[in-house]
PDB file of C-alpha atoms and ligand atoms in Angstrom:
ATOM      1  CA  MET A   1      16.237  25.896 -63.329  1.00  0.00           C
ATOM      2  CA  ASN A   2      18.313  22.744 -62.811  1.00  0.00           C
ATOM      3  CA  LYS A   3      20.389  24.237 -60.679  1.00  0.00           C
ATOM      4  CA  ILE A   4      17.440  25.426 -58.622  1.00  0.00           C
ATOM      5  CA  PHE A   5      16.314  22.635 -58.608  1.00  0.00           C
ATOM      6  CA  LYS A   6      19.646  21.019 -57.169  1.00  0.00           C
ATOM      7  CA  GLY A   7      19.745  23.022 -54.608  1.00  0.00           C
ATOM      8  CA  PHE A   8      16.280  22.596 -52.997  1.00  0.00           C
ATOM      9  CA  CYS A   9      17.430  18.773 -53.233  1.00  0.00           C
ATOM     10  CA  LEU A  10      20.697  19.171 -51.090  1.00  0.00           C
ATOM     11  CA  LEU A  11      18.917  21.361 -48.651  1.00  0.00           C
ATOM     12  CA  GLY A  12      16.200  19.041 -47.869  1.00  0.00           C
ATOM     13  CA  LEU A  13      18.310  16.291 -47.353  1.00  0.00           C
ATOM     14  CA  GLY A  14      20.622  18.200 -45.724  1.00  0.00           C
ATOM     15  CA  ILE A  15      17.770  18.567 -43.238  1.00  0.00           C
ATOM     16  CA  LEU A  16      16.785  14.663 -43.552  1.00  0.00           C
ATOM     17  CA  MET A  17      20.162  14.671 -42.027  1.00  0.00           C
ATOM     18  CA  MET A  18      20.207  16.863 -39.822  1.00  0.00           C
ATOM     19  CA  SER A  19      16.770  15.439 -38.289  1.00  0.00           C
ATOM     20  CA  CYS A  20      18.169  11.579 -38.022  1.00  0.00           C
ATOM     21  CA  GLY A  21      21.907  11.645 -37.412  1.00  0.00           C
ATOM     22  CA  GLU A  22      23.154  13.463 -34.589  1.00  0.00           C
ATOM     23  CA  PRO A  23      20.926  15.817 -33.138  1.00  0.00           C
ATOM     24  CA  LYS A  24      17.683  13.237 -32.705  1.00  0.00           C
ATOM     25  CA  LYS A  25      20.492  11.088 -30.122  1.00  0.00           C
ATOM     26  CA  GLU A  26      20.459  14.859 -27.742  1.00  0.00           C
ATOM     27  CA  VAL A  27      16.938  15.204 -28.087  1.00  0.00           C
ATOM     28  CA  SER A  28      16.490  11.864 -26.675  1.00  0.00           C
ATOM     29  CA  GLU A  29      19.386  11.804 -24.808  1.00  0.00           C
ATOM     30  CA  ALA A  30      17.512  14.873 -23.143  1.00  0.00           C
ATOM     31  CA  SER A  31      14.803  13.673 -22.542  1.00  0.00           C
ATOM     32  CA  MET A  32      16.264  10.514 -20.749  1.00  0.00           C
ATOM     33  CA  GLU A  33      17.252  12.924 -18.551  1.00  0.00           C
ATOM     34  CA  SER A  34      13.889  14.423 -18.206  1.00  0.00           C
ATOM     35  CA  LYS A  35      12.906  11.019 -17.201  1.00  0.00           C
ATOM     36  CA  GLU A  36      14.938   9.757 -14.868  1.00  0.00           C
ATOM     37  CA  LYS A  37      14.104  13.046 -12.761  1.00  0.00           C
ATOM     38  CA  ILE A  38      10.347  12.675 -13.008  1.00  0.00           C
ATOM     39  CA  VAL A  39      10.787   9.059 -11.968  1.00  0.00           C
ATOM     40  CA  VAL A  40      13.220   9.702  -8.747  1.00  0.00           C
ATOM     41  CA  ASP A  41      11.109  13.246  -7.918  1.00  0.00           C
ATOM     42  CA  ASN A  42       8.341  10.918  -8.037  1.00  0.00           C
ATOM     43  CA  LEU A  43       9.586   7.824  -5.867  1.00  0.00           C
ATOM     44  CA  LEU A  44      10.754  11.335  -3.137  1.00  0.00           C
ATOM     45  CA  THR A  45       7.907  13.024  -3.063  1.00  0.00           C
ATOM     46  CA  ARG A  46       5.129  10.486  -2.120  1.00  0.00           C
ATOM     47  CA  ARG A  47       3.827  10.131   1.077  1.00  0.00           C
ATOM     48  CA  SER A  48       1.466   8.063   3.162  1.00  0.00           C
ATOM     49  CA  ILE A  49      -2.005  10.302   2.713  1.00  0.00           C
ATOM     50  CA  ARG A  50      -5.084  10.129   5.201  1.00  0.00           C
ATOM     51  CA  ALA A  51      -6.770  12.969   4.959  1.00  0.00           C
ATOM     52  CA  TYR A  52      -9.251  13.333   0.616  1.00  0.00           C
ATOM     53  CA  LYS A  53     -11.252  15.145  -0.826  1.00  0.00           C
ATOM     54  CA  ASP A  54     -14.352  13.069  -0.916  1.00  0.00           C
ATOM     55  CA  GLU A  55     -14.598  12.239  -4.932  1.00  0.00           C
ATOM     56  CA  ALA A  56     -13.558   8.693  -5.356  1.00  0.00           C
ATOM     57  CA  VAL A  57     -10.744   7.605  -8.298  1.00  0.00           C
ATOM     58  CA  PRO A  58     -11.962   7.594 -11.655  1.00  0.00           C
ATOM     59  CA  ARG A  59     -11.703   3.967 -12.135  1.00  0.00           C
ATOM     60  CA  GLU A  60     -10.532   4.756 -15.884  1.00  0.00           C
ATOM     61  CA  ILE A  61      -7.059   6.392 -13.980  1.00  0.00           C
ATOM     62  CA  MET A  62      -7.511   3.270 -11.089  1.00  0.00           C
ATOM     63  CA  ASN A  63      -7.445   0.939 -13.636  1.00  0.00           C
ATOM     64  CA  THR A  64      -3.580   2.296 -14.715  1.00  0.00           C
ATOM     65  CA  ILE A  65      -2.619   2.113 -11.087  1.00  0.00           C
ATOM     66  CA  LEU A  66      -4.288  -1.547 -11.175  1.00  0.00           C
ATOM     67  CA  LYS A  67      -2.079  -2.481 -14.143  1.00  0.00           C
ATOM     68  CA  CYS A  68       1.399  -0.914 -12.757  1.00  0.00           C
ATOM     69  CA  GLY A  69       0.685  -3.088  -9.684  1.00  0.00           C
ATOM     70  CA  ILE A  70       0.407  -6.258 -10.991  1.00  0.00           C
ATOM     71  CA  TYR A  71       3.204  -5.926 -13.685  1.00  0.00           C
ATOM     72  CA  ALA A  72       5.630  -5.450 -10.451  1.00  0.00           C
ATOM     73  CA  PRO A  73       8.020  -8.493 -10.001  1.00  0.00           C
ATOM     74  CA  ASN A  74       6.871 -11.352  -8.291  1.00  0.00           C
ATOM     75  CA  GLY A  75       8.748 -14.396  -7.094  1.00  0.00           C
ATOM     76  CA  MET A  76       8.961 -17.100  -9.986  1.00  0.00           C
ATOM     77  CA  ASN A  77       5.790 -14.874 -12.015  1.00  0.00           C
ATOM     78  CA  LYS A  78       3.623 -16.669  -9.469  1.00  0.00           C
ATOM     79  CA  GLN A  79       1.236 -13.619  -8.615  1.00  0.00           C
ATOM     80  CA  PRO A  80       0.304 -14.829  -5.226  1.00  0.00           C
ATOM     81  CA  TRP A  81      -2.586 -11.570  -4.494  1.00  0.00           C
ATOM     82  CA  GLU A  82      -6.122 -11.657  -5.642  1.00  0.00           C
ATOM     83  CA  ILE A  83      -7.219  -7.627  -6.111  1.00  0.00           C
ATOM     84  CA  ARG A  84     -10.677  -5.773  -5.021  1.00  0.00           C
ATOM     85  CA  VAL A  85     -11.263  -2.559  -5.726  1.00  0.00           C
ATOM     86  CA  VAL A  86     -14.240  -0.616  -3.605  1.00  0.00           C
ATOM     87  CA  ASP A  87     -15.095   2.790  -4.182  1.00  0.00           C
ATOM     88  CA  ASN A  88     -18.950   2.570  -2.745  1.00  0.00           C
ATOM     89  CA  PRO A  89     -19.024   4.315   0.320  1.00  0.00           C
ATOM     90  CA  GLU A  90     -21.736   2.562   1.691  1.00  0.00           C
ATOM     91  CA  ILE A  91     -19.599  -0.851   1.710  1.00  0.00           C
ATOM     92  CA  LEU A  92     -17.017   1.142   3.109  1.00  0.00           C
ATOM     93  CA  ASN A  93     -18.716   3.436   6.287  1.00  0.00           C
ATOM     94  CA  GLY A  94     -20.430  -0.290   6.270  1.00  0.00           C
ATOM     95  CA  MET A  95     -17.410  -2.326   7.299  1.00  0.00           C
ATOM     96  CA  THR A  96     -16.183   1.224   9.563  1.00  0.00           C
ATOM     97  CA  GLU A  97     -19.373   1.355  11.571  1.00  0.00           C
ATOM     98  CA  LEU A  98     -18.997  -2.503  12.418  1.00  0.00           C
ATOM     99  CA  TYR A  99     -15.052  -1.527  13.079  1.00  0.00           C
ATOM    100  CA  LEU A 100     -16.229   1.020  15.247  1.00  0.00           C
ATOM    101  CA  ALA A 101     -19.196  -1.030  17.531  1.00  0.00           C
ATOM    102  CA  GLY A 102     -16.385  -2.836  18.387  1.00  0.00           C
ATOM    103  CA  MET A 103     -14.143   0.001  19.759  1.00  0.00           C
ATOM    104  CA  ASP A 104     -13.875   0.875  23.738  1.00  0.00           C
ATOM    105  CA  GLU A 105     -15.816   4.172  23.831  1.00  0.00           C
ATOM    106  CA  ASP A 106     -12.762   5.273  26.427  1.00  0.00           C
ATOM    107  CA  ASN A 107     -10.103   4.428  24.352  1.00  0.00           C
ATOM    108  CA  PRO A 108      -7.863   7.067  23.031  1.00  0.00           C
ATOM    109  CA  ARG A 109      -6.881   5.633  20.276  1.00  0.00           C
ATOM    110  CA  ASN A 110     -10.333   5.906  18.808  1.00  0.00           C
ATOM    111  CA  PRO A 111     -11.065   6.892  15.701  1.00  0.00           C
ATOM    112  CA  LYS A 112     -14.204   8.566  16.483  1.00  0.00           C
ATOM    113  CA  LYS A 113     -12.048  11.352  18.429  1.00  0.00           C
ATOM    114  CA  ASP A 114     -10.862  13.119  15.626  1.00  0.00           C
ATOM    115  CA  PRO A 115     -13.494  14.734  14.406  1.00  0.00           C
ATOM    116  CA  ASN A 116     -11.792  14.551  10.712  1.00  0.00           C
ATOM    117  CA  PHE A 117     -12.075  10.558  10.527  1.00  0.00           C
ATOM    118  CA  ARG A 118     -14.406   9.827   7.067  1.00  0.00           C
ATOM    119  CA  ASN A 119     -13.654   5.793   8.206  1.00  0.00           C
ATOM    120  CA  MET A 120     -11.689   3.295   8.922  1.00  0.00           C
ATOM    121  CA  PHE A 121      -9.203   2.983   5.803  1.00  0.00           C
ATOM    122  CA  ARG A 122      -7.502   6.044   6.772  1.00  0.00           C
ATOM    123  CA  ASN A 123     -10.592   8.305   5.092  1.00  0.00           C
ATOM    124  CA  ALA A 124      -9.577   6.455   1.853  1.00  0.00           C
ATOM    125  CA  PRO A 125     -12.733   7.063  -0.763  1.00  0.00           C
ATOM    126  CA  THR A 126     -11.099   3.860  -3.397  1.00  0.00           C
ATOM    127  CA  VAL A 127      -9.790   1.697  -1.226  1.00  0.00           C
ATOM    128  CA  VAL A 128      -7.631  -1.895  -2.243  1.00  0.00           C
ATOM    129  CA  PHE A 129      -8.465  -4.659  -0.880  1.00  0.00           C
ATOM    130  CA  ILE A 130      -5.419  -7.059  -1.399  1.00  0.00           C
ATOM    131  CA  ALA A 131      -5.554 -11.207  -0.177  1.00  0.00           C
ATOM    132  CA  MET A 132      -1.917 -13.413  -0.777  1.00  0.00           C
ATOM    133  CA  GLN A 133      -1.832 -17.006  -1.546  1.00  0.00           C
ATOM    134  CA  PRO A 134       0.864 -17.982   1.405  1.00  0.00           C
ATOM    135  CA  GLY A 135       4.532 -18.725   0.474  1.00  0.00           C
ATOM    136  CA  MET A 136       7.815 -18.065   0.478  1.00  0.00           C
ATOM    137  CA  CYS A 137       7.572 -14.774  -1.814  1.00  0.00           C
ATOM    138  CA  SER A 138       4.104 -13.917  -1.260  1.00  0.00           C
ATOM    139  CA  GLN A 139       4.500 -11.131   1.376  1.00  0.00           C
ATOM    140  CA  VAL A 140       7.036  -9.169  -0.781  1.00  0.00           C
ATOM    141  CA  ASP A 141       5.301 -10.028  -4.164  1.00  0.00           C
ATOM    142  CA  CYS A 142       2.166  -7.633  -3.070  1.00  0.00           C
ATOM    143  CA  GLY A 143       4.955  -5.659  -1.108  1.00  0.00           C
ATOM    144  CA  LEU A 144       5.956  -4.984  -4.680  1.00  0.00           C
ATOM    145  CA  LEU A 145       2.551  -4.931  -6.086  1.00  0.00           C
ATOM    146  CA  ALA A 146       1.577  -2.008  -3.366  1.00  0.00           C
ATOM    147  CA  GLY A 147       4.700  -0.094  -3.576  1.00  0.00           C
ATOM    148  CA  ASN A 148       4.082   0.007  -7.696  1.00  0.00           C
ATOM    149  CA  MET A 149       0.361   1.129  -7.102  1.00  0.00           C
ATOM    150  CA  VAL A 150       0.976   3.844  -5.085  1.00  0.00           C
ATOM    151  CA  ASN A 151       3.982   4.872  -6.588  1.00  0.00           C
ATOM    152  CA  ALA A 152       1.925   5.050  -9.952  1.00  0.00           C
ATOM    153  CA  ALA A 153      -1.256   6.664  -8.169  1.00  0.00           C
ATOM    154  CA  TRP A 154       1.050   9.628  -7.264  1.00  0.00           C
ATOM    155  CA  ALA A 155       2.214   9.827 -11.194  1.00  0.00           C
ATOM    156  CA  TYR A 156      -1.731  10.834 -11.221  1.00  0.00           C
ATOM    157  CA  GLY A 157      -1.706  12.979  -8.298  1.00  0.00           C
ATOM    158  CA  ILE A 158      -3.099  10.477  -6.279  1.00  0.00           C
ATOM    159  CA  GLY A 159      -2.641   9.978  -2.643  1.00  0.00           C
ATOM    160  CA  SER A 160      -2.638   6.705  -0.826  1.00  0.00           C
ATOM    161  CA  CYS A 161      -1.738   5.371   2.658  1.00  0.00           C
ATOM    162  CA  ILE A 162      -1.032   1.428   2.558  1.00  0.00           C
ATOM    163  CA  GLN A 163      -2.264  -0.132   5.789  1.00  0.00           C
ATOM    164  CA  MET A 164      -2.235  -3.995   7.556  1.00  0.00           C
ATOM    165  CA  ALA A 165      -3.851  -2.558  10.826  1.00  0.00           C
ATOM    166  CA  PRO A 166      -7.544  -3.153   9.445  1.00  0.00           C
ATOM    167  CA  MET A 167      -6.364  -7.059   9.022  1.00  0.00           C
ATOM    168  CA  GLU A 168      -7.017  -7.763  12.765  1.00  0.00           C
ATOM    169  CA  PHE A 169     -10.642  -6.261  11.923  1.00  0.00           C
ATOM    170  CA  MET A 170     -11.183  -7.956   8.139  1.00  0.00           C
ATOM    171  CA  LYS A 171     -10.382 -11.107  10.046  1.00  0.00           C
ATOM    172  CA  SER A 172     -12.356 -10.979  12.354  1.00  0.00           C
ATOM    173  CA  GLU A 173     -16.618 -12.683  12.356  1.00  0.00           C
ATOM    174  CA  GLU A 174     -18.086  -9.382  12.137  1.00  0.00           C
ATOM    175  CA  ALA A 175     -16.170  -8.842   9.361  1.00  0.00           C
ATOM    176  CA  LYS A 176     -17.426 -11.627   7.847  1.00  0.00           C
ATOM    177  CA  PRO A 177     -20.383 -10.697   5.946  1.00  0.00           C
ATOM    178  CA  TYR A 178     -18.011  -7.630   4.751  1.00  0.00           C
ATOM    179  CA  LEU A 179     -14.654 -10.215   3.410  1.00  0.00           C
ATOM    180  CA  GLU A 180     -17.841 -12.415   1.869  1.00  0.00           C
ATOM    181  CA  LYS A 181     -18.752 -10.000  -0.439  1.00  0.00           C
ATOM    182  CA  LEU A 182     -14.880  -9.643  -1.042  1.00  0.00           C
ATOM    183  CA  SER A 183     -15.033 -13.242  -2.333  1.00  0.00           C
ATOM    184  CA  PHE A 184     -11.346 -13.800  -2.514  1.00  0.00           C
ATOM    185  CA  SER A 185     -10.782 -17.181  -3.799  1.00  0.00           C
ATOM    186  CA  GLU A 186      -9.767 -20.387  -1.036  1.00  0.00           C
ATOM    187  CA  GLY A 187      -7.260 -20.456  -0.164  1.00  0.00           C
ATOM    188  CA  TYR A 188      -6.151 -17.157  -0.083  1.00  0.00           C
ATOM    189  CA  GLU A 189      -5.752 -14.562   3.334  1.00  0.00           C
ATOM    190  CA  PHE A 190      -6.373 -11.270   3.587  1.00  0.00           C
ATOM    191  CA  LEU A 191      -3.469  -9.108   3.752  1.00  0.00           C
ATOM    192  CA  MET A 192      -3.530  -5.213   3.859  1.00  0.00           C
ATOM    193  CA  ALA A 193      -5.791  -2.598   2.450  1.00  0.00           C
ATOM    194  CA  ILE A 194      -4.522   0.261   0.609  1.00  0.00           C
ATOM    195  CA  GLY A 195      -6.410   3.327   0.286  1.00  0.00           C
ATOM    196  CA  PHE A 196      -6.547   6.025  -2.779  1.00  0.00           C
ATOM    197  CA  GLY A 197      -7.791   9.555  -3.409  1.00  0.00           C
ATOM    198  CA  TYR A 198      -6.814  12.776  -4.207  1.00  0.00           C
ATOM    199  CA  PRO A 199      -4.836  14.435  -0.912  1.00  0.00           C
ATOM    200  CA  ASP A 200      -6.870  17.086   1.501  1.00  0.00           C
ATOM    201  CA  GLU A 201      -3.150  17.498   3.562  1.00  0.00           C
ATOM    202  CA  GLN A 202       0.668  17.623   2.531  1.00  0.00           C
ATOM    203  CA  PRO A 203       2.388  15.965   5.057  1.00  0.00           C
ATOM    204  CA  GLU A 204       6.716  16.407   5.617  1.00  0.00           C
ATOM    205  CA  ALA A 205       8.299  13.419   4.526  1.00  0.00           C
ATOM    206  CA  LYS A 206       8.732  11.081   7.805  1.00  0.00           C
ATOM    207  CA  PRO A 207      12.678  11.346   8.189  1.00  0.00           C
ATOM    208  CA  ARG A 208      14.776   8.564   6.911  1.00  0.00           C
ATOM    209  CA  ILE A 209      17.738   6.831   8.447  1.00  0.00           C
ATOM    210  CA  LYS A 210      20.459   6.960   5.642  1.00  0.00           C
ATOM    211  CA  GLU A 211      23.271   5.366   7.721  1.00  0.00           C
ATOM    212  CA  LYS A 212      21.369   2.442   6.963  1.00  0.00           C
ATOM    213  CA  ILE A 213      23.065   2.555   3.154  1.00  0.00           C
ATOM    214  CA  LYS A 214      26.630   1.234   3.159  1.00  0.00           C
ATOM    215  CA  PHE A 215      29.018   0.761   0.602  1.00  0.00           C
ATOM    216  CA  VAL A 216      31.078  -2.879   0.802  1.00  0.00           C
ATOM    217  CA  ASN A 217      34.657  -2.260  -0.524  1.00  0.00           C
TER     218      ASN A 217
HETATM  219  C1  LIG B 301       3.472  -2.643   5.660  1.00  0.00           C
HETATM  220  C2  LIG B 301       3.268  -1.503   5.711  1.00  0.00           C
HETATM  221  C3  LIG B 301       2.115  -1.120   6.568  1.00  0.00           C
HETATM  222  C4  LIG B 301       1.565   0.222   6.805  1.00  0.00           C
HETATM  223  N1  LIG B 301       0.727   0.173   7.975  1.00  0.00           N
HETATM  224  C5  LIG B 301      -0.214   1.153   8.181  1.00  0.00           C
HETATM  225  C6  LIG B 301      -0.910   1.251   8.446  1.00  0.00           C
HETATM  226  O1  LIG B 301      -2.185   0.394   9.526  1.00  0.00           O
HETATM  227  N2  LIG B 301      -2.232   2.506   9.317  1.00  0.00           N
HETATM  228  C7  LIG B 301      -1.386   3.475   8.548  1.00  0.00           C
HETATM  229  O2  LIG B 301      -1.524   4.955   8.892  1.00  0.00           O
HETATM  230  N3  LIG B 301      -0.471   3.798   7.778  1.00  0.00           N
HETATM  231  C8  LIG B 301       0.099   2.339   7.640  1.00  0.00           C
HETATM  232  N4  LIG B 301       1.796   2.765   6.658  1.00  0.00           N
HETATM  233  C9  LIG B 301       2.133   2.935   6.156  1.00  0.00           C
HETATM  234  C10 LIG B 301       3.437   4.116   7.134  1.00  0.00           C
HETATM  235  O3  LIG B 301       2.967   4.395   8.283  1.00  0.00           O
HETATM  236  C11 LIG B 301       4.416   4.902   6.477  1.00  0.00           C
HETATM  237  O4  LIG B 301       3.964   4.626   5.029  1.00  0.00           O
HETATM  238  C12 LIG B 301       6.036   5.553   6.725  1.00  0.00           C
HETATM  239  O5  LIG B 301       5.101   5.868   8.011  1.00  0.00           O
HETATM  240  C13 LIG B 301       6.492   6.341   6.129  1.00  0.00           C
HETATM  241  O6  LIG B 301       5.381   7.180   5.847  1.00  0.00           O
HETATM  242  P1  LIG B 301       5.572   7.876   4.321  1.00  0.00           P
HETATM  243  O7  LIG B 301       4.577   6.236   3.351  1.00  0.00           O
HETATM  244  O8  LIG B 301       4.664   8.730   3.697  1.00  0.00           O
HETATM  245  O9  LIG B 301       6.650   8.223   3.193  1.00  0.00           O
HETATM  246  C14 LIG B 301       1.851   0.858   6.418  1.00  0.00           C
HETATM  247  C15 LIG B 301       3.535   1.021   5.557  1.00  0.00           C
HETATM  248  C16 LIG B 301       3.865  -0.143   4.839  1.00  0.00           C
HETATM  249  C17 LIG B 301       4.604  -0.601   3.877  1.00  0.00           C
END
């Protein structure tokens, strides 16, 4: 009886050692490999999206995307940004109406000519507005903030499009009531909008110029 008990103890100890020793390392190395693959695939498959399904991004997911944004590296950790999130279609449509009103009907770039046009933020149902506190690193910092957000969004299958084109309109006299509604602090300048939503298109990757990269020996 005693021998059988000893045998069980040795077997148990063996299993315990196996689970704490080499095999565990192998498991963690394997998961690292897949983690790298997941991250790299996510970065290489993200595209700017300009056609979306109707539904806004759930705020819970949006909060994670925003958190990933503000954890971006930034010069001296100054975080020279302010961020406003709008998923109320009334506000986005109101801005769009004003934007279109100021546009020449004959302008070939008038988005009204596009049958899929929904709003001036590349049709996105959720829009993040970013204002910047001017400074040496600020544009780079806000770019990194935006980069983290679009890549985090894509991990959730959420498409996005960074947009600087709305800057001129957002700084115009007619957009003033909306800019005030966004209530950026004194000293902050509107910089960009980022549209988010569930993609309704699957664009090909835009070509990249690989020759721009060189290792120097
Ligand atoms: C700083 C910046 C400004 C951009 N502004 C606009 C814009 O105003 N409108 C737009 O449709 N796309 C805009 N884009 C998206 C680019 O056109 C897009 O990232 C580029 O063509 C590469 O395509 P990809 O994002 O699908 O890889 C902008 C991107 C960046 C990073």
